[in-house]
JSON list of C-alpha atoms in Angstrom, two decimals:
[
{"chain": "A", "resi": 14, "resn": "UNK", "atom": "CA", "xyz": [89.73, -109.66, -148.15]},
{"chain": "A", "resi": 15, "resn": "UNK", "atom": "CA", "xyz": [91.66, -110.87, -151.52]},
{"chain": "A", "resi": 16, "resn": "UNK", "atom": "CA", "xyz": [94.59, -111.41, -148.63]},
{"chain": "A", "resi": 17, "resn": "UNK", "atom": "CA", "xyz": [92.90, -114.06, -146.43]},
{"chain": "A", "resi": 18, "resn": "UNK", "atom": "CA", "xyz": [94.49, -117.65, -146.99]},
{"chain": "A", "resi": 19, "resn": "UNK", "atom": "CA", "xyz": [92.45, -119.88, -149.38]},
{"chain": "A", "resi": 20, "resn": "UNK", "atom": "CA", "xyz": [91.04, -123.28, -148.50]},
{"chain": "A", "resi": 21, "resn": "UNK", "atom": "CA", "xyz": [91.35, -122.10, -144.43]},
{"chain": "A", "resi": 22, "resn": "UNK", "atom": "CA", "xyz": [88.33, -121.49, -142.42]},
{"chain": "A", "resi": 23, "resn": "UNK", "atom": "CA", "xyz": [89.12, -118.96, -139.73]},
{"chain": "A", "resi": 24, "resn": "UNK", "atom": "CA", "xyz": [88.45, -118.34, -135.97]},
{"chain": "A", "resi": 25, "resn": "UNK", "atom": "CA", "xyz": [87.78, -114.90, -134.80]},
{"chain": "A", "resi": 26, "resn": "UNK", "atom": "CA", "xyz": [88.52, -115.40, -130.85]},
{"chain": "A", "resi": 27, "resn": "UNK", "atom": "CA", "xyz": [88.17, -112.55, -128.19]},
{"chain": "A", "resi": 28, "resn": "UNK", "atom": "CA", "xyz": [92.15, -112.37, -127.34]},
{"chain": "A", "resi": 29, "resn": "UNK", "atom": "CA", "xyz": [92.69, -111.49, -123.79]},
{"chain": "A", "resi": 30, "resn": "UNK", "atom": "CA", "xyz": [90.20, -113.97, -122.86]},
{"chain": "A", "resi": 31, "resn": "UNK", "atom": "CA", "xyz": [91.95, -116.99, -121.19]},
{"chain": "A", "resi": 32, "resn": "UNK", "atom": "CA", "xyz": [88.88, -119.33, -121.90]},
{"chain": "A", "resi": 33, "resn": "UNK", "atom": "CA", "xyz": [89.36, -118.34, -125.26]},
{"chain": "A", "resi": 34, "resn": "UNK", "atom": "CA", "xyz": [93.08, -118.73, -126.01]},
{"chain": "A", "resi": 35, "resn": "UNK", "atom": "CA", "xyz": [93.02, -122.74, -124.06]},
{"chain": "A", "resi": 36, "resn": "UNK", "atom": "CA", "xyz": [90.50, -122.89, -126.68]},
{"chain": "A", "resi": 37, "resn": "UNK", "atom": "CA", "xyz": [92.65, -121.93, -129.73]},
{"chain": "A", "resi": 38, "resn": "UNK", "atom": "CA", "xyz": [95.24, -123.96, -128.47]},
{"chain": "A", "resi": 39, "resn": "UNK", "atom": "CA", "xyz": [93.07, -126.90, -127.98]},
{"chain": "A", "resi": 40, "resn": "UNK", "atom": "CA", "xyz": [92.04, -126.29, -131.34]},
{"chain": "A", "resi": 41, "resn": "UNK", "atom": "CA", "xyz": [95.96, -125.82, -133.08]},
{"chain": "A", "resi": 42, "resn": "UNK", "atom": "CA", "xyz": [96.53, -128.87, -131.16]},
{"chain": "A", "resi": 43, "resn": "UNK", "atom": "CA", "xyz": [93.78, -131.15, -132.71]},
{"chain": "A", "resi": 44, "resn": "UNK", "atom": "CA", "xyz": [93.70, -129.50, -136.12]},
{"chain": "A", "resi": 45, "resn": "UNK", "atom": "CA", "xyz": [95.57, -132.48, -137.84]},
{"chain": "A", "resi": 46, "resn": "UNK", "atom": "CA", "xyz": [94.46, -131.03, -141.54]},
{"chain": "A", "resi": 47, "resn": "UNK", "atom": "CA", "xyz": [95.54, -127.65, -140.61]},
{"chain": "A", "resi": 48, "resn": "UNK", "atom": "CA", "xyz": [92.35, -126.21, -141.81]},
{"chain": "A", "resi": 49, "resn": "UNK", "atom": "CA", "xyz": [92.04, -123.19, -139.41]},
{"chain": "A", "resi": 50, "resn": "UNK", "atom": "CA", "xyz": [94.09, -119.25, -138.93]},
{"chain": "A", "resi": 51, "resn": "UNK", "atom": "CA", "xyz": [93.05, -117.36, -136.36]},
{"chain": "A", "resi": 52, "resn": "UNK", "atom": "CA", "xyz": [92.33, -113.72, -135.87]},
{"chain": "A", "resi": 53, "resn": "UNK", "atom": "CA", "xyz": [92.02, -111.87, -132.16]},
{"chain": "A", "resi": 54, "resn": "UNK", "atom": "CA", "xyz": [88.71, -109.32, -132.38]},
{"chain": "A", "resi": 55, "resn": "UNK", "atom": "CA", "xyz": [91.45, -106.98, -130.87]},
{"chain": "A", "resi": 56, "resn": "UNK", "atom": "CA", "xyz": [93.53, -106.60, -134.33]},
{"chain": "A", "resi": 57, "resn": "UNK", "atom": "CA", "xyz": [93.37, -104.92, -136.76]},
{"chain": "A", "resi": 58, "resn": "UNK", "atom": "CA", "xyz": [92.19, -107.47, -139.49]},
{"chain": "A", "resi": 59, "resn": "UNK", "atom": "CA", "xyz": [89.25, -108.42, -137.52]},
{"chain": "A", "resi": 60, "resn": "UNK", "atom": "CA", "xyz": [87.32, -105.88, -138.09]},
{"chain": "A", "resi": 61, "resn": "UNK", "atom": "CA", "xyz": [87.47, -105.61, -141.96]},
{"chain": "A", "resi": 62, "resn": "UNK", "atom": "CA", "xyz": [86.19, -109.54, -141.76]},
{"chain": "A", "resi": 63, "resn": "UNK", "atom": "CA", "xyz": [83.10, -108.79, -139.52]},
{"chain": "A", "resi": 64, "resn": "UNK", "atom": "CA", "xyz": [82.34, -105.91, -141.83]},
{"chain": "A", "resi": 65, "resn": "UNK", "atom": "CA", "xyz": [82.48, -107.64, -144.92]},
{"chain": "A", "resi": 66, "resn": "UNK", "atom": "CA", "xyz": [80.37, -110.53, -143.60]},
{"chain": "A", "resi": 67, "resn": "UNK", "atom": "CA", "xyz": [77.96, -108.12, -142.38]},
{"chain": "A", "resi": 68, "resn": "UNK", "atom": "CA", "xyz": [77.80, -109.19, -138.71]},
{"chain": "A", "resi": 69, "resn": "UNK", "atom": "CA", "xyz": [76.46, -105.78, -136.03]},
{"chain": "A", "resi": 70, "resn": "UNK", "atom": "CA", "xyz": [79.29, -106.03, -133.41]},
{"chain": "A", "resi": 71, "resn": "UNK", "atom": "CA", "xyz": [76.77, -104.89, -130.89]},
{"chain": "A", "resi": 72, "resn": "UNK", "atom": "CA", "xyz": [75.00, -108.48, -130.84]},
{"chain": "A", "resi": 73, "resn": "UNK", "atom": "CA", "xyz": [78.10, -110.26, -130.78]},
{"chain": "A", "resi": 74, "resn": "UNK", "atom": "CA", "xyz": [80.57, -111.10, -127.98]},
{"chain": "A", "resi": 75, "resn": "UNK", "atom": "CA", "xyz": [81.54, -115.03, -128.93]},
{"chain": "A", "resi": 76, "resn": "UNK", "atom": "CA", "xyz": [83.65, -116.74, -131.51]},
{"chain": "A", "resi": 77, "resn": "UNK", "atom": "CA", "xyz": [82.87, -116.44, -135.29]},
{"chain": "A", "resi": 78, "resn": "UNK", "atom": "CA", "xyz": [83.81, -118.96, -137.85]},
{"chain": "A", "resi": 79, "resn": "UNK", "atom": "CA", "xyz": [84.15, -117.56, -141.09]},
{"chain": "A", "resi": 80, "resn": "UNK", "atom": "CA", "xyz": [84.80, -119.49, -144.50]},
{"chain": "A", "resi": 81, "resn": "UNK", "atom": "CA", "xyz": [85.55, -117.18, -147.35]},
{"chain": "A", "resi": 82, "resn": "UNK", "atom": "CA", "xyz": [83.28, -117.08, -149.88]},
{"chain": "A", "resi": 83, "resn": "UNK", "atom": "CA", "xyz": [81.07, -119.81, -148.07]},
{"chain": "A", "resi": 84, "resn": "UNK", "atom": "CA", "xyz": [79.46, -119.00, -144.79]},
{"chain": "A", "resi": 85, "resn": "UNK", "atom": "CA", "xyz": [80.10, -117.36, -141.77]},
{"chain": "A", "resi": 86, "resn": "UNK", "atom": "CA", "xyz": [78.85, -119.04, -137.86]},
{"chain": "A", "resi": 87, "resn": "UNK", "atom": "CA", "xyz": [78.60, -117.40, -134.31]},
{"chain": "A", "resi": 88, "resn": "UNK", "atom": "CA", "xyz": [78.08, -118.71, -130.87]},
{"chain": "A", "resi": 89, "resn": "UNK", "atom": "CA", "xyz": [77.10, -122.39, -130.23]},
{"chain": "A", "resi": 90, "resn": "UNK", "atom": "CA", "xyz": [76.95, -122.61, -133.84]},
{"chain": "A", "resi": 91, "resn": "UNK", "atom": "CA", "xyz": [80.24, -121.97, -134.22]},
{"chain": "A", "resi": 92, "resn": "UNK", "atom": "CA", "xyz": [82.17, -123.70, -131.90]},
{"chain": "A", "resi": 93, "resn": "UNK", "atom": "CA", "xyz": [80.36, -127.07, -133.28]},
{"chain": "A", "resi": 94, "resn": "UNK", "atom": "CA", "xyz": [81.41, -126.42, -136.74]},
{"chain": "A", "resi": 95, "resn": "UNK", "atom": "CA", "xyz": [84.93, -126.46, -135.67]},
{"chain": "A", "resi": 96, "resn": "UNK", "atom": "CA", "xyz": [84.26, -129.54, -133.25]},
{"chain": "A", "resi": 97, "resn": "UNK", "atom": "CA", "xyz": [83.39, -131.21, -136.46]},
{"chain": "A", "resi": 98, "resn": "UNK", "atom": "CA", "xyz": [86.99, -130.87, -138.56]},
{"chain": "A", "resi": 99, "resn": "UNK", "atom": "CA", "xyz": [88.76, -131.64, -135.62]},
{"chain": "A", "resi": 100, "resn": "UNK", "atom": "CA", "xyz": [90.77, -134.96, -134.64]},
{"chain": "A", "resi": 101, "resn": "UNK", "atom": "CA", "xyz": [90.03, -137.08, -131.45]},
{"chain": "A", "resi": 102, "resn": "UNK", "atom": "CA", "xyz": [86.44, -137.87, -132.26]},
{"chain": "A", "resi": 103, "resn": "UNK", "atom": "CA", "xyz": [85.92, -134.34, -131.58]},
{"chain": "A", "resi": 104, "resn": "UNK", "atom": "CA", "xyz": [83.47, -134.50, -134.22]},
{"chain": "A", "resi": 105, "resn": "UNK", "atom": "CA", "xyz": [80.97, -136.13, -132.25]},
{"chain": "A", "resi": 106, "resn": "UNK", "atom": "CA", "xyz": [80.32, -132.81, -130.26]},
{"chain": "A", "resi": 107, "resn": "UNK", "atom": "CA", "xyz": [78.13, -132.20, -133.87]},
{"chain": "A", "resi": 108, "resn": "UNK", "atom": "CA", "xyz": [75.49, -134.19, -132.62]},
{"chain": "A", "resi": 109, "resn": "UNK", "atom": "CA", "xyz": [74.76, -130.80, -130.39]},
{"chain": "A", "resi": 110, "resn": "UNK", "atom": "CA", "xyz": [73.24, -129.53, -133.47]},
{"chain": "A", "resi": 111, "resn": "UNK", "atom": "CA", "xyz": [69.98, -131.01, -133.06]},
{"chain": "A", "resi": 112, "resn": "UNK", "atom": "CA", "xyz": [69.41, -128.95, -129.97]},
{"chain": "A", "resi": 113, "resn": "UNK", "atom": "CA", "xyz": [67.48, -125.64, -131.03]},
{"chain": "A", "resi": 114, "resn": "UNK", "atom": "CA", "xyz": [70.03, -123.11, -131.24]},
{"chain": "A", "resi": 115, "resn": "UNK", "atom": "CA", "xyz": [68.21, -120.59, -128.86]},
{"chain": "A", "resi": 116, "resn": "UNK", "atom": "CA", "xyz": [68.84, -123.35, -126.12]},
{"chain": "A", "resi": 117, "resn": "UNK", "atom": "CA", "xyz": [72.48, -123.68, -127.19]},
{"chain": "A", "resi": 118, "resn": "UNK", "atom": "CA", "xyz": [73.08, -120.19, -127.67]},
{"chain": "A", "resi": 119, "resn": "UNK", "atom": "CA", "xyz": [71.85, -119.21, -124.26]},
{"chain": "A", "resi": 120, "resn": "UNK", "atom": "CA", "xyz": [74.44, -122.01, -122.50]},
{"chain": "A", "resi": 121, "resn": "UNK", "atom": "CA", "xyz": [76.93, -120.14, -124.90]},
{"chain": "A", "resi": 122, "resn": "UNK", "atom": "CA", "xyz": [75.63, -116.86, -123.60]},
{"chain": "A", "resi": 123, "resn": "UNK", "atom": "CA", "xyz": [75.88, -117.38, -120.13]},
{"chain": "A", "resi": 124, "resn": "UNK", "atom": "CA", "xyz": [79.54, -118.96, -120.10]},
{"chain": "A", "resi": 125, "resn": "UNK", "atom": "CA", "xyz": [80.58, -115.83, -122.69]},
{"chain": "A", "resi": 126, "resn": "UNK", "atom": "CA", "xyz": [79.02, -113.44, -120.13]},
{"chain": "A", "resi": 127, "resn": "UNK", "atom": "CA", "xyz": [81.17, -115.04, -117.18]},
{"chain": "A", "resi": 128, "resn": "UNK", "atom": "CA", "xyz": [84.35, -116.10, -118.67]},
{"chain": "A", "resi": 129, "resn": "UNK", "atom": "CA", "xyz": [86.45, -113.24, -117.60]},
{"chain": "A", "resi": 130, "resn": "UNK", "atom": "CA", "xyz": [85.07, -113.92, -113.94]},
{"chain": "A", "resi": 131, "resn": "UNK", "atom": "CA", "xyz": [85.50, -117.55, -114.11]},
{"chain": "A", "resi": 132, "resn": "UNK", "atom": "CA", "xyz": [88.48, -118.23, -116.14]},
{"chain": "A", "resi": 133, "resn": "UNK", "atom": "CA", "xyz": [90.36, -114.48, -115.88]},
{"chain": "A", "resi": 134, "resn": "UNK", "atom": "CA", "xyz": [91.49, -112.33, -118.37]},
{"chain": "A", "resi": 135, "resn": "UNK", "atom": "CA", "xyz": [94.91, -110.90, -120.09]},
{"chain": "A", "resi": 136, "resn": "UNK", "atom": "CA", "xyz": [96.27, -107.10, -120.67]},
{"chain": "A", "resi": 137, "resn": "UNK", "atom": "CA", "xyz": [97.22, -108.01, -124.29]},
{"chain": "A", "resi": 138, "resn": "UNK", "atom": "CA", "xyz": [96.42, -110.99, -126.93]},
{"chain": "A", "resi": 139, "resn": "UNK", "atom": "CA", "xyz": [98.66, -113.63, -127.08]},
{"chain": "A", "resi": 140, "resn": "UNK", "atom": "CA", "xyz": [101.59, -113.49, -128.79]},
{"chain": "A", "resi": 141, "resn": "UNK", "atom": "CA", "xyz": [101.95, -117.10, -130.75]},
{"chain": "A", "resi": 142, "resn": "UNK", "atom": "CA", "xyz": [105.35, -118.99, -130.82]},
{"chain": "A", "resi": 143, "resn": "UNK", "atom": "CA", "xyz": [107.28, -119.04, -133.73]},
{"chain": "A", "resi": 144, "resn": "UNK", "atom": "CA", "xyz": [106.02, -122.11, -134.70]},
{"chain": "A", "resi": 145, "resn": "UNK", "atom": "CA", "xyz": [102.69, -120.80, -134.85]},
{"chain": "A", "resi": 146, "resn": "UNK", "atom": "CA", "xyz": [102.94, -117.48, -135.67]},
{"chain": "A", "resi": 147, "resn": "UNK", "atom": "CA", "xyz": [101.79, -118.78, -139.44]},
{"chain": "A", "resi": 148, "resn": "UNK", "atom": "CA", "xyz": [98.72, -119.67, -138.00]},
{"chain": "A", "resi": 149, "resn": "UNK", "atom": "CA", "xyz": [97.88, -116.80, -136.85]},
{"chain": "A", "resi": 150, "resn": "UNK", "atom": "CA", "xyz": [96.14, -113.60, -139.20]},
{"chain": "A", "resi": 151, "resn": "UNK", "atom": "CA", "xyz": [97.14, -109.91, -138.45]}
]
């Protein structure tokens, strides 16, 4: 873990969804403090981060934010974390927060449960371009 970037918060993302990779590149694209790396659940550094921060795999199938040495977020939760750092008055979307987070977990829930139906799904994780290929974690 002494190899993760400093000062970067970074995005676990299921990697053959589609849903999810629009998502990443949503976020690369309004990420104007370039604050975030991103690591697939399908390599092979993802799953020496979700054992260090503790997290049973078995309850998770979503997104986790994780900021070394700070905290860790999954699910609703963590999708309005990132909201907050990004440009565009993205940051509004943190006024979701007040709703309880059993209520925004289960919209999460339901959309994670469909999003290969709904939105389709690769054979392999993206590969980035080589302009982003730094923001990416292996």
């Amino acid at each position: 873990m002494q190899n993760l970037p400093k000062n970067k918060k970074i995005i676990l993302f299921d990697g053959v969804c589609n849903l999810c990779n629009t998502a990443v590149q949503f976020v690369i694209k309004h990420d104007k403090k370039d604050l975030f790396r991103f690591v697939a659940l399908q390599s092979d550094l993802a799953p020496s981060i979700i054992k260090h921060i503790g997290i049973n795999t078995q309850n998770i199938d979503s997104i986790i934010l994780y900021e070394p040495g700070v905290a860790y977020y999954v699910k609703s939760e963590a999708a309005l974390e990132i909201a907050k750092h990004l440009s565009g008055g993205l940051a509004l979307l943190s006024v979701f927060k007040v709703l309880p987070s059993s209520l925004s977990n289960s919209i999460y829930d339901y959309v994670a449960k469909n999003r290969y139906k709904w939105f389709g799904k690769k054979e392999h994780c993206m590969i980035p371009t080589p302009e982003l290929k730094s923001k990416f974690l292996e």
